[in-house]
PDB file of C-alpha atoms in Angstrom:
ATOM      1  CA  UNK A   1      -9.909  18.355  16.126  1.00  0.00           C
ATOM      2  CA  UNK A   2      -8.963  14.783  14.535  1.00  0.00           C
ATOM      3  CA  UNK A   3      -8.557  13.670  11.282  1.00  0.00           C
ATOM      4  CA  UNK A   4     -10.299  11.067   8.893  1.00  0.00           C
ATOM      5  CA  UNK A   5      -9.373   9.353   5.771  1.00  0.00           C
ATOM      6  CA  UNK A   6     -11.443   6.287   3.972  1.00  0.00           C
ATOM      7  CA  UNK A   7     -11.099   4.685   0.649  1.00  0.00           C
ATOM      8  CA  UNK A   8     -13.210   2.280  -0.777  1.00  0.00           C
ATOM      9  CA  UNK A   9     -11.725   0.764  -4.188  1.00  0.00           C
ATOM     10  CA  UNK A  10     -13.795  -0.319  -7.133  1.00  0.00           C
ATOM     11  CA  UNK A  11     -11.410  -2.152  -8.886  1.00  0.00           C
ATOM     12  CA  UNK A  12      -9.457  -5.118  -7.345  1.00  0.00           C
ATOM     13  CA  UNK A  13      -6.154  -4.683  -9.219  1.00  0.00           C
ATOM     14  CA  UNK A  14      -5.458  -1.753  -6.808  1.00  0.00           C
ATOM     15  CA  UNK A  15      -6.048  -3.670  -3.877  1.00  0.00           C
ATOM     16  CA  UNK A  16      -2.085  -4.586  -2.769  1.00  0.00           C
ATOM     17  CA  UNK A  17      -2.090  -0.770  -3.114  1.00  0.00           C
ATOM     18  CA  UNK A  18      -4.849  -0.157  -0.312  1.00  0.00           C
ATOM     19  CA  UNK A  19      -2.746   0.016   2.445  1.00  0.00           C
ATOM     20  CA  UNK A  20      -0.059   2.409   0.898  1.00  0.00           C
ATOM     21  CA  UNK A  21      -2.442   4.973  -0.403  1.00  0.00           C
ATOM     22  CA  UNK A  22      -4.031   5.057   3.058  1.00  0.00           C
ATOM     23  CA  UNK A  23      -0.671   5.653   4.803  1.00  0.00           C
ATOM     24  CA  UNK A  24       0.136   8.337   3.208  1.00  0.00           C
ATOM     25  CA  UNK A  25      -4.073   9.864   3.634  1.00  0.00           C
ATOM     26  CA  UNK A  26      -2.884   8.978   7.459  1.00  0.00           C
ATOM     27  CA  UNK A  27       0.364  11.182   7.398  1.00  0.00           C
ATOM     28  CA  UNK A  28      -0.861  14.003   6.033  1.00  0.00           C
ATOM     29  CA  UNK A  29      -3.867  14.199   8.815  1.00  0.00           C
ATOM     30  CA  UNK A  30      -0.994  14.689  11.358  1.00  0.00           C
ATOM     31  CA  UNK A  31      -1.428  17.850  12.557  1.00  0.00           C
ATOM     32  CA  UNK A  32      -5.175  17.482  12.845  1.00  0.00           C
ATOM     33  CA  UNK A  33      -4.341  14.500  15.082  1.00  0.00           C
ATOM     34  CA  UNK A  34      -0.779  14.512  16.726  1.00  0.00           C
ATOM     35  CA  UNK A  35      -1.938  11.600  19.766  1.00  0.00           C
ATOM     36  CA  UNK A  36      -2.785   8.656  18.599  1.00  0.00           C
ATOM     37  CA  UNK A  37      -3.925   6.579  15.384  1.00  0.00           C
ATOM     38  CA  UNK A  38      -5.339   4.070  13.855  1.00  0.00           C
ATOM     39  CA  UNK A  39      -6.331   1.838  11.010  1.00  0.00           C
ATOM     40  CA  UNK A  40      -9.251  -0.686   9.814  1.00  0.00           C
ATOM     41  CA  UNK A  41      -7.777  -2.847   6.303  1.00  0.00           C
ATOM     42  CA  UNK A  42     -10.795  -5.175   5.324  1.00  0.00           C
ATOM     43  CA  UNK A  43      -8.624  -7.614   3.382  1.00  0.00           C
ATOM     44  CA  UNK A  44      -8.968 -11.340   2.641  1.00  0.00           C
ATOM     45  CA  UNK A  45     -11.514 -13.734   3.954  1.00  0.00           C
ATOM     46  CA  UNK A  46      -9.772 -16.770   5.527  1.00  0.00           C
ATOM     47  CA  UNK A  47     -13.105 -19.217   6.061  1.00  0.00           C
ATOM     48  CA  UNK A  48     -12.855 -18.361   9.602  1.00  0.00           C
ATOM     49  CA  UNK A  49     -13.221 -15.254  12.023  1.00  0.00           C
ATOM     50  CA  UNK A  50     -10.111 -12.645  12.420  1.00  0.00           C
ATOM     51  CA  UNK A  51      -9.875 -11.404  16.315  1.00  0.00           C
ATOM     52  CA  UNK A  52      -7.449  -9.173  16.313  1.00  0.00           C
ATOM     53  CA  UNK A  53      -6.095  -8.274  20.439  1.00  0.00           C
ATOM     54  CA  UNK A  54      -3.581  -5.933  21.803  1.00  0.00           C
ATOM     55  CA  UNK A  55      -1.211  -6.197  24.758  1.00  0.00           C
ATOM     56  CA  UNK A  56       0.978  -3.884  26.542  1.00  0.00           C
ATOM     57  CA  UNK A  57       3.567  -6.931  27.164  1.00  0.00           C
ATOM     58  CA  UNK A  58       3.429  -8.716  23.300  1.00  0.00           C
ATOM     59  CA  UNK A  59       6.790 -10.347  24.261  1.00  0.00           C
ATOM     60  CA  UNK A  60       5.254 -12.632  26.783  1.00  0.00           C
ATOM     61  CA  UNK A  61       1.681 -12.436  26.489  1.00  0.00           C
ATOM     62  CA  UNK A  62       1.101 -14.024  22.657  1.00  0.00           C
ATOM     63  CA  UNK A  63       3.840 -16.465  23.603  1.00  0.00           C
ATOM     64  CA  UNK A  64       1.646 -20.185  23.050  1.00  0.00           C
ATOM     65  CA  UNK A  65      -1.523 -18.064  22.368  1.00  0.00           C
ATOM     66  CA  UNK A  66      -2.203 -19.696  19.142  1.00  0.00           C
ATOM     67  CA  UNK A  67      -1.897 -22.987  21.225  1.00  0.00           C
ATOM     68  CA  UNK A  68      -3.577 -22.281  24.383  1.00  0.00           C
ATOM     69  CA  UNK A  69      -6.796 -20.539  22.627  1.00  0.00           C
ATOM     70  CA  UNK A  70      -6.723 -24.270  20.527  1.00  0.00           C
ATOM     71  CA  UNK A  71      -7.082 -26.344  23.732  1.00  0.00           C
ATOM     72  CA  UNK A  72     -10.244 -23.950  25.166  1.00  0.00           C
ATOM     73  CA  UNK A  73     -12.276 -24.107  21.569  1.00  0.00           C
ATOM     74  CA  UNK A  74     -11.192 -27.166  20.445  1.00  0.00           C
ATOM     75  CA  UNK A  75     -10.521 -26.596  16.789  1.00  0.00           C
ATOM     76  CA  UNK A  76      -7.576 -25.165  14.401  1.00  0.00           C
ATOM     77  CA  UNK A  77      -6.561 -21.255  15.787  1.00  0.00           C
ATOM     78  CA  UNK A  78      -3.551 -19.307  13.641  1.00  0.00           C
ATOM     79  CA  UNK A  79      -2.127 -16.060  14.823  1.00  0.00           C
ATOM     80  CA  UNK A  80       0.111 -13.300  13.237  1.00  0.00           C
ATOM     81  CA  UNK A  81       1.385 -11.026  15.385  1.00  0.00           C
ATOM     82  CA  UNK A  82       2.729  -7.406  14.924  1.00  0.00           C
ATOM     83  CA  UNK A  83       4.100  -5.005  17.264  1.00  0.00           C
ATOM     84  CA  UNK A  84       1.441  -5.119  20.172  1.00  0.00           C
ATOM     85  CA  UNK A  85      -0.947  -6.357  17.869  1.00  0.00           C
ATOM     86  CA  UNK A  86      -1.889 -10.203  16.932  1.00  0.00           C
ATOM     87  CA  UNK A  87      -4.519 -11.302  14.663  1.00  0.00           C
ATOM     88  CA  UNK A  88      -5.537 -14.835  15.846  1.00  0.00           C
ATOM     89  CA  UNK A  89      -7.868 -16.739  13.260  1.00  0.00           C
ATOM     90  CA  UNK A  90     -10.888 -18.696  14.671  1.00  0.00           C
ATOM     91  CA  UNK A  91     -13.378 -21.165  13.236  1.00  0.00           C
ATOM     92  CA  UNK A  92     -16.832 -19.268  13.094  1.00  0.00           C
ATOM     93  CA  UNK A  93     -18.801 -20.779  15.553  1.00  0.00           C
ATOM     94  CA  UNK A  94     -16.288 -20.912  18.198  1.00  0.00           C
ATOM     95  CA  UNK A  95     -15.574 -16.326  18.018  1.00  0.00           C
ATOM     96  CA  UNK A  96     -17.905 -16.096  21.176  1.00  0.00           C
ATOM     97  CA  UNK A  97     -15.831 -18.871  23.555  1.00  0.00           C
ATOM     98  CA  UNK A  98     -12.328 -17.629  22.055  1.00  0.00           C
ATOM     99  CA  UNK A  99     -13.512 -13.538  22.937  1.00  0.00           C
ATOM    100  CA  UNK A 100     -13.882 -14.578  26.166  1.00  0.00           C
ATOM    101  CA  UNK A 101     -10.693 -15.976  27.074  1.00  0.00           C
ATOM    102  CA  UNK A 102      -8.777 -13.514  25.505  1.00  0.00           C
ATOM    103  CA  UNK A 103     -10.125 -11.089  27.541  1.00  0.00           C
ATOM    104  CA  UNK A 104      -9.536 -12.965  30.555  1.00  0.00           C
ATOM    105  CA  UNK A 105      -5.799 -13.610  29.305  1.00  0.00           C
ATOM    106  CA  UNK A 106      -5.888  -9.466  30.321  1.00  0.00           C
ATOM    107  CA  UNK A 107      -5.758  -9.149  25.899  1.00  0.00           C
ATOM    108  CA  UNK A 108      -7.661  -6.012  24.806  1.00  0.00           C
ATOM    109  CA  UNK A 109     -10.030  -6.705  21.884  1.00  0.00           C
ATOM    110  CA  UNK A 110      -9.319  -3.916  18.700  1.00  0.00           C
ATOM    111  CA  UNK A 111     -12.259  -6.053  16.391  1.00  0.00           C
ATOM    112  CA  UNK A 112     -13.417  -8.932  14.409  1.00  0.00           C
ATOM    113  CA  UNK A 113     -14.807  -9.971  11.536  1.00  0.00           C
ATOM    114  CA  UNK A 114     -14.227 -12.111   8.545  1.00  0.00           C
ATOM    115  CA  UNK A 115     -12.166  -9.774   7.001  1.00  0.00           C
ATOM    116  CA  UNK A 116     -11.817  -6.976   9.371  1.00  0.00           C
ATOM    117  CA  UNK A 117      -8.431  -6.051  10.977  1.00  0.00           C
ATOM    118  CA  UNK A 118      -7.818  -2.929  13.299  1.00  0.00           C
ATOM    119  CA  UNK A 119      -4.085  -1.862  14.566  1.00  0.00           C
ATOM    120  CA  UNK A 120      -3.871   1.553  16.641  1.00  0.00           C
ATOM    121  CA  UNK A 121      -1.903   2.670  18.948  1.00  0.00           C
ATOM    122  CA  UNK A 122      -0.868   6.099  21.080  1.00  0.00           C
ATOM    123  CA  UNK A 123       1.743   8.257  18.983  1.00  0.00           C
ATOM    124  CA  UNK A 124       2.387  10.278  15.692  1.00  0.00           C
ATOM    125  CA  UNK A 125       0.507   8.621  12.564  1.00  0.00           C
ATOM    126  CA  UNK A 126       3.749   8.080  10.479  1.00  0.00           C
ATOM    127  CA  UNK A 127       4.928   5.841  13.630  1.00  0.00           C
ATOM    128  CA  UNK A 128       2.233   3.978  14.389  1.00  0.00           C
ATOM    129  CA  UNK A 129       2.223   3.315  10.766  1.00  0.00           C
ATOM    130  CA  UNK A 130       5.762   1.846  10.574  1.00  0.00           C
ATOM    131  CA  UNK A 131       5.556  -0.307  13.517  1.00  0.00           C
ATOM    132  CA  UNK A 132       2.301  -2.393  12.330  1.00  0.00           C
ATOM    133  CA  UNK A 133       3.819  -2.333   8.391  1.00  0.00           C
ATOM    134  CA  UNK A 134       0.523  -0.339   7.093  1.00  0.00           C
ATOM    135  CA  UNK A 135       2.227   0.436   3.852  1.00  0.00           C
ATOM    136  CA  UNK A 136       2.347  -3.626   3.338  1.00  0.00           C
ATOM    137  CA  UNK A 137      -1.328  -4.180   3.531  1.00  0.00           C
ATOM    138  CA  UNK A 138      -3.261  -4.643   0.911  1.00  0.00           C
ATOM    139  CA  UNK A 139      -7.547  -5.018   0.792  1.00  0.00           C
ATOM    140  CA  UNK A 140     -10.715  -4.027  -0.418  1.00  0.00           C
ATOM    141  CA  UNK A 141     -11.023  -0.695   1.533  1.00  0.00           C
ATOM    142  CA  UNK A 142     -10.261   0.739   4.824  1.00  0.00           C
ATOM    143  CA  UNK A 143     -10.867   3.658   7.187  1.00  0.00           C
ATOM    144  CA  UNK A 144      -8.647   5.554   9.519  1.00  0.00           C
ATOM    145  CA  UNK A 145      -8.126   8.286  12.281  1.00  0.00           C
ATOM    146  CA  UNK A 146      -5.659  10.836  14.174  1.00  0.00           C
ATOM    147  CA  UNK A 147      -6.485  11.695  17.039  1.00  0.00           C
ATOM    148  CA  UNK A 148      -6.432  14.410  18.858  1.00  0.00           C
ATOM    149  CA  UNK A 149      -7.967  14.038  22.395  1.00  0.00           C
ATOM    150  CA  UNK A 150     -11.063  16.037  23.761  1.00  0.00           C
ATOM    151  CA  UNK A 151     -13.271  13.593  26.081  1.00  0.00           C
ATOM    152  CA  UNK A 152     -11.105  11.072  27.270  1.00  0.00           C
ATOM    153  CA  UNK A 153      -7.490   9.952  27.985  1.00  0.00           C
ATOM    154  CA  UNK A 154      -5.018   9.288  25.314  1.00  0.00           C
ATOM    155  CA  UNK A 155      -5.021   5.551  25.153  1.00  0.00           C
ATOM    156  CA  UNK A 156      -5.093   2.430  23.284  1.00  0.00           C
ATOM    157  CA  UNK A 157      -8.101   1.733  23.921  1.00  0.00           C
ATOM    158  CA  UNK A 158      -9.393   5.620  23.246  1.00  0.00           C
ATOM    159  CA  UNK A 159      -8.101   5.648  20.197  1.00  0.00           C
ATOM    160  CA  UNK A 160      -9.861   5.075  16.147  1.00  0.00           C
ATOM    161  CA  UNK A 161     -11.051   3.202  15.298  1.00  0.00           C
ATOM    162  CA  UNK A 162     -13.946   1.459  16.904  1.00  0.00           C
ATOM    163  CA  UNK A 163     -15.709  -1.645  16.334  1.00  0.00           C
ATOM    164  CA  UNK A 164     -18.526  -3.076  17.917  1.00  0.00           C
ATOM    165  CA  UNK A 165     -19.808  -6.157  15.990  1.00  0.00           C
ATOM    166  CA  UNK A 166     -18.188  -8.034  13.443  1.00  0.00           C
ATOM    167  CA  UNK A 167     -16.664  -6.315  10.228  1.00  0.00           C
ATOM    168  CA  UNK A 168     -18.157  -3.224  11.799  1.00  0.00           C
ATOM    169  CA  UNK A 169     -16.203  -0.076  12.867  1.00  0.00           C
ATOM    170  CA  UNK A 170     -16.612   3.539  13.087  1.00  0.00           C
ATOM    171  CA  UNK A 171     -14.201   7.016  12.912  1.00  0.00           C
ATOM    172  CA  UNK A 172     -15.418  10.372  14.420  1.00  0.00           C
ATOM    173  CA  UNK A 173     -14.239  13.602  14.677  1.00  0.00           C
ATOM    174  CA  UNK A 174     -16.514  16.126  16.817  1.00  0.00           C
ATOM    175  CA  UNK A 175     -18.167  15.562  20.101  1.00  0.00           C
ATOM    176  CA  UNK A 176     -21.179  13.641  21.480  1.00  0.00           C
ATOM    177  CA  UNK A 177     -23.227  15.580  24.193  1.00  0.00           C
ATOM    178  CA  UNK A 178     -25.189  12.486  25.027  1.00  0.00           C
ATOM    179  CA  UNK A 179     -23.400   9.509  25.114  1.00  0.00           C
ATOM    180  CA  UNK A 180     -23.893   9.137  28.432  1.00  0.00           C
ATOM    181  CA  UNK A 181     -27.350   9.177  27.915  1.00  0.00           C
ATOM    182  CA  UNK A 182     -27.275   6.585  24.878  1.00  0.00           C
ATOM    183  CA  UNK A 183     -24.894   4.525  26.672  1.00  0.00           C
ATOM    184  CA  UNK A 184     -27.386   3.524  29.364  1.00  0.00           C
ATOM    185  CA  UNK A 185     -30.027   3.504  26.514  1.00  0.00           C
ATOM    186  CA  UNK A 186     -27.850   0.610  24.423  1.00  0.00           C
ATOM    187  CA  UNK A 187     -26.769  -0.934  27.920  1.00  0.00           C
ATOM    188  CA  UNK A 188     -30.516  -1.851  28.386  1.00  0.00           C
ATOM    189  CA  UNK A 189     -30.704  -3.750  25.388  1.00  0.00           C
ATOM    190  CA  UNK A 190     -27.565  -5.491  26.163  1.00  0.00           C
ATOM    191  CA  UNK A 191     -25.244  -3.701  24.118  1.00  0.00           C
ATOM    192  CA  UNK A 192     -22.150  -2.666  26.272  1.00  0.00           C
ATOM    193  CA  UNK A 193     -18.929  -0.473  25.488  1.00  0.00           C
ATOM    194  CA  UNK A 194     -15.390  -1.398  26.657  1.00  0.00           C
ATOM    195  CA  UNK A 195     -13.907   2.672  26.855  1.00  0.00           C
ATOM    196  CA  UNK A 196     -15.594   6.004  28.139  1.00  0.00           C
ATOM    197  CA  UNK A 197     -14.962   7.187  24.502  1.00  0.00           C
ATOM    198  CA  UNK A 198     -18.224   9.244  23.216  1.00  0.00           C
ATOM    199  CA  UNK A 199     -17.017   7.408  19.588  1.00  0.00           C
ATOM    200  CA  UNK A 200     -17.761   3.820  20.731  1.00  0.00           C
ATOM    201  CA  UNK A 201     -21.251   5.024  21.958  1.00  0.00           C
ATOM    202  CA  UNK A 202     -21.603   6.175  18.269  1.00  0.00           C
ATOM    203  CA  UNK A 203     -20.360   2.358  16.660  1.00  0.00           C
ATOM    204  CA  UNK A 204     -22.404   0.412  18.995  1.00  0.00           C
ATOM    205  CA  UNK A 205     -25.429   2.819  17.780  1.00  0.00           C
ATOM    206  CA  UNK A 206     -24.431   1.704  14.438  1.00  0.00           C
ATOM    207  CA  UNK A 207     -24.033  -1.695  15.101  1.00  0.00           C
ATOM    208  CA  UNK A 208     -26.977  -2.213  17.484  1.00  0.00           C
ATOM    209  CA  UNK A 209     -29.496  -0.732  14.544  1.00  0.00           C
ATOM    210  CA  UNK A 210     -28.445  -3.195  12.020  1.00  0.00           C
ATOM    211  CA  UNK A 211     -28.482  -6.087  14.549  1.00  0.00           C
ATOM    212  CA  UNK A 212     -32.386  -4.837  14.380  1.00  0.00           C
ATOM    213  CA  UNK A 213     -32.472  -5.108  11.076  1.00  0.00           C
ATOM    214  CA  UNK A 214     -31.983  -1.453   9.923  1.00  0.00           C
ATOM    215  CA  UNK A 215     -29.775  -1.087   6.559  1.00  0.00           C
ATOM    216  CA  UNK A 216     -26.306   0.629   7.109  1.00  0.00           C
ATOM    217  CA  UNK A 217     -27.977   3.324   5.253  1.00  0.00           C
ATOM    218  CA  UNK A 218     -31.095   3.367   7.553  1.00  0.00           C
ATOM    219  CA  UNK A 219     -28.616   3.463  11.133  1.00  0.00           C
ATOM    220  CA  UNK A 220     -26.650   6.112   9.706  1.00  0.00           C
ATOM    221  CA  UNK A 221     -29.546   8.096   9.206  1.00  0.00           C
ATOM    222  CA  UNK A 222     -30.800   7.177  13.067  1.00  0.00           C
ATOM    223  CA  UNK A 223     -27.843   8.982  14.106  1.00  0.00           C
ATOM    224  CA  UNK A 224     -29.034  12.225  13.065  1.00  0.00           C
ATOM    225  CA  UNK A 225     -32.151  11.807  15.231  1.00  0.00           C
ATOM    226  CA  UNK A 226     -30.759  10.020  18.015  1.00  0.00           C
ATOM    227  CA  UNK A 227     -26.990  11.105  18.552  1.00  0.00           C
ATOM    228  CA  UNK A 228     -26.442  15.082  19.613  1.00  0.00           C
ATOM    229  CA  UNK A 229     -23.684  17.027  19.322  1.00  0.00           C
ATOM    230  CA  UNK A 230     -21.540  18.082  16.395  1.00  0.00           C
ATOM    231  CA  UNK A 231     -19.902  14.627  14.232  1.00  0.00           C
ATOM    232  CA  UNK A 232     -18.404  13.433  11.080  1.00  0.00           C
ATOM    233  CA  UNK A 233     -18.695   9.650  10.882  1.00  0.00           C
ATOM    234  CA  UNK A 234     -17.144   7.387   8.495  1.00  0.00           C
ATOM    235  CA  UNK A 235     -17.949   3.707   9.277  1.00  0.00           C
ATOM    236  CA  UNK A 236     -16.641   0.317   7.904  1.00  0.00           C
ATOM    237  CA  UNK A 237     -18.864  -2.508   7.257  1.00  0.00           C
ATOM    238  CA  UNK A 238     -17.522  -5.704   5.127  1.00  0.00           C
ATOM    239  CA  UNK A 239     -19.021  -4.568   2.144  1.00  0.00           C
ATOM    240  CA  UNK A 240     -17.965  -0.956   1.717  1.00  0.00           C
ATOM    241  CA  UNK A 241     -18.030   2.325   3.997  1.00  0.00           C
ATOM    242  CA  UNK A 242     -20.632   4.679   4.682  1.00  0.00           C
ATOM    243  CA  UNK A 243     -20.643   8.949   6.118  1.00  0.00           C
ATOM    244  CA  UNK A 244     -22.691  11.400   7.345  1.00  0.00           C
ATOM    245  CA  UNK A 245     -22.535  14.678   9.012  1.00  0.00           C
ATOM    246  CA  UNK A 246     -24.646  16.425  11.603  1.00  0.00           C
ATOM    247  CA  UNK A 247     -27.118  19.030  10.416  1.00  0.00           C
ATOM    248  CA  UNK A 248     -24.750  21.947  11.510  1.00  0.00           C
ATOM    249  CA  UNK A 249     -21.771  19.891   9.567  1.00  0.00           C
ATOM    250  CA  UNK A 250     -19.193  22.502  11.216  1.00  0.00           C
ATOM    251  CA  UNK A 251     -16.511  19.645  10.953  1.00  0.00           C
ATOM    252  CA  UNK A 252     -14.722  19.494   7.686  1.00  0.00           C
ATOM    253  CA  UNK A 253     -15.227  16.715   5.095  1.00  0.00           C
ATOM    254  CA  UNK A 254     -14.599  16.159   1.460  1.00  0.00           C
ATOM    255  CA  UNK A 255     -14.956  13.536  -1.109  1.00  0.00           C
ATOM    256  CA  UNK A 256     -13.906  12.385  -4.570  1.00  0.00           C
ATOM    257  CA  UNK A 257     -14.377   9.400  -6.885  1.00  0.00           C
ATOM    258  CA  UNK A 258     -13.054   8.203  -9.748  1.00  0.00           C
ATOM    259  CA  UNK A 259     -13.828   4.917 -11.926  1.00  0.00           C
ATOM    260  CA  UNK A 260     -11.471   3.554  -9.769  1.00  0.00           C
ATOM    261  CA  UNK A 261     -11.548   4.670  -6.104  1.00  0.00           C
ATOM    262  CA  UNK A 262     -14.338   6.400  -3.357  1.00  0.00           C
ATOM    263  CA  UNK A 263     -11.962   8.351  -1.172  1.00  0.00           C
ATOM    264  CA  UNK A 264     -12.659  10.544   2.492  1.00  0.00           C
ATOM    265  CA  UNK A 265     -10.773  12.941   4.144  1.00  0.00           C
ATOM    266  CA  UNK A 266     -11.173  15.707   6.811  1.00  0.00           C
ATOM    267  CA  UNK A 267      -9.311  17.763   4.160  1.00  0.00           C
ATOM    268  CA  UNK A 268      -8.567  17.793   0.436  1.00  0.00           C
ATOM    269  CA  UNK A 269      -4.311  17.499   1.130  1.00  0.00           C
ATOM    270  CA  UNK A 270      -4.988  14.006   1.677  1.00  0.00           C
ATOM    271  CA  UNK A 271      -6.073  13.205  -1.577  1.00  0.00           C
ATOM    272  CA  UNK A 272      -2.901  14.666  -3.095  1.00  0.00           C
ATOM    273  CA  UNK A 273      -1.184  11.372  -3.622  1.00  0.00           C
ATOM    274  CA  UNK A 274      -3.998   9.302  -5.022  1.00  0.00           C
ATOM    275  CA  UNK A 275      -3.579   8.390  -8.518  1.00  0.00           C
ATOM    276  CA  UNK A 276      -5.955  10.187 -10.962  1.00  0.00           C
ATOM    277  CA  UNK A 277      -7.198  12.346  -8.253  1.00  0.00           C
ATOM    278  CA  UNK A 278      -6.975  15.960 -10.841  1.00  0.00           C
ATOM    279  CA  UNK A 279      -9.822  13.788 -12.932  1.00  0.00           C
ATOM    280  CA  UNK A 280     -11.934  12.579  -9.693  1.00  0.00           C
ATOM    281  CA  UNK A 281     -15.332  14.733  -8.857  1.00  0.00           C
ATOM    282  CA  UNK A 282     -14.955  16.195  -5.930  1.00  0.00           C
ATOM    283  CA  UNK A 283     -17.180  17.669  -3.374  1.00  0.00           C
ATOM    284  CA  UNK A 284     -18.058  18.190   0.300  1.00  0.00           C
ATOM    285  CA  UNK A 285     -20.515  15.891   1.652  1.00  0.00           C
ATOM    286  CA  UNK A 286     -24.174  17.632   2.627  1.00  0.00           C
ATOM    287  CA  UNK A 287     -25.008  18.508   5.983  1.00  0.00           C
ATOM    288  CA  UNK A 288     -27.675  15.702   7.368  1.00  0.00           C
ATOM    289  CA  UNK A 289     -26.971  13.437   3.862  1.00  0.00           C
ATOM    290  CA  UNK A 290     -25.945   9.579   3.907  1.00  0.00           C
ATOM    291  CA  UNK A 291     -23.041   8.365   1.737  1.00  0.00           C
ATOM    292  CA  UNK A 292     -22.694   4.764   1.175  1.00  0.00           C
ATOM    293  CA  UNK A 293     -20.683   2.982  -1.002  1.00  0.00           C
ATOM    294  CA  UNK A 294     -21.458  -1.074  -0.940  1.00  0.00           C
ATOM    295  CA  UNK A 295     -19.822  -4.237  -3.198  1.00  0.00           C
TER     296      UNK A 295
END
């Protein structure tokens, strides 16, 4: 049992809001998630590529990161850290070469994108919230998760959200009974997972359709044929957010929308702070159906 929240907004005046409204969607998913959370904010587009890395040891590890990832690509890096989280800024072409040496530095990779950022962490959602400043964010829209463990350990790196190509990330709550299975099937074509998490087997599906050329619509919709097992997934992309349910749909979802606001939650408490939300239609998505919402 986890929890899921998304909110995609349609008008840009509430975007300083974005981060508030989805801290409190967070919160209230608590008890459907008690282990660990996490956030995606897709916020402001810098001209360059947003990596954003985790350490266990913040103190010394993004001491001189900024100016030691600088020397290796040879070109202007900028970093904002947070907690265990840092967000180091990239020119475009140089993402691949600066990946690399982060991850040798020992740094975990959360994402990347040009306006992508990810922060989770292991602990209750209100916490986790505080120490990254969630309520201070502000962006287009944004997708988050509580977890509550079922196939693997409760870690950084197991917890929601995942991403596994730029601006790209993915939320889950059920089980996958063959990611095993699609994990060797994506390894083939190259396309590896960092965590024994059945959810990143699900993202890198995602991801590894559209770097085919399917539409986020059309990889959604592969999931149904190729993914088995009982899921809700809610996935980021730059350009909006997209869900869909297995065909037996026995994990809870509901929606509304308003002429100002597409919002997703594993339950309807979560809406209960969004503004206009007694006008909003609301409904539980369809068993086997693709929601999308794109700018």
């Amino acid at each position: 049992m986890c929890g899921i929240v998304g909110l995609f907004l349609k008008k840009d005046e509430l975007r300083p809001k974005l981060g508030d409204m989805l801290t409190d969607m967070l919160i209230t998913m608590t008890d459907r998630g008690p282990d660990s959370a996490g956030i995606a904010i897709y916020g402001d587009e810098t001209g360059g590529i947003k990596i954003t890395v985790q350490s266990d040891t913040p103190e010394t590890a993004f001491v001189d990161l900024d100016a030691d990832l600088c020397a290796v690509i040879d070109g202007p890096v900028t970093i904002k850290s947070i907690s265990t989280h840092a967000v180091l800024t990239v020119p475009a072409g140089s993402e691949k070469a600066a990946i690399a040496f982060l991850e040798d530095k020992g740094l975990r990779i959360m994402g990347s994108g040009e306006s992508m950022e990810i922060y989770k962490e292991i602990g209750l959602p209100k916490d986790v919230a505080a120490r990254f400043n969630l309520r201070e964010m502000g962006g287009s829209h944004g997708i988050g998760h509580t977890r509550m463990a079922t196939e693997s350990a409760v870690t950084t790196m197991g917890a929601h959200p995942f991403s596994t190509a730029d601006d790209q990330c993915l939320v889950h709550n059920g089980s996958l009974s063959n990611h095993n299975q699609m994990r060797r099937v994506l390894a083939k074509k190259g396309v590896f997972t960092r965590s024994e998490n059945d959810t990143e087997v699900g993202a890198a599906y995602i991801s590894s359709r559209i770097a085919e050329g399917a539409t986020l619509g059309e990889a959604l919709e592969g999931t149904l044929k190729d993914l088995d097992g009982f899921f809700t997934f809610v996935t980021g992309t730059k350009n909006g957010f997209g869900v869909v349910r297995d065909p037996i749909a026995c994990k809870p979802a509901v929606m509304a929308e308003t002429d100002d606001y597409v919002a997703f939650a594993s339950e309807y408490r979560a809406f209960a702070d969004l503004p206009g939300i007694d006008a909003a239609r609301v409904w539980e998505p369809e068993p086997a159906t693709v929601y999308f919402w794109e700018r």
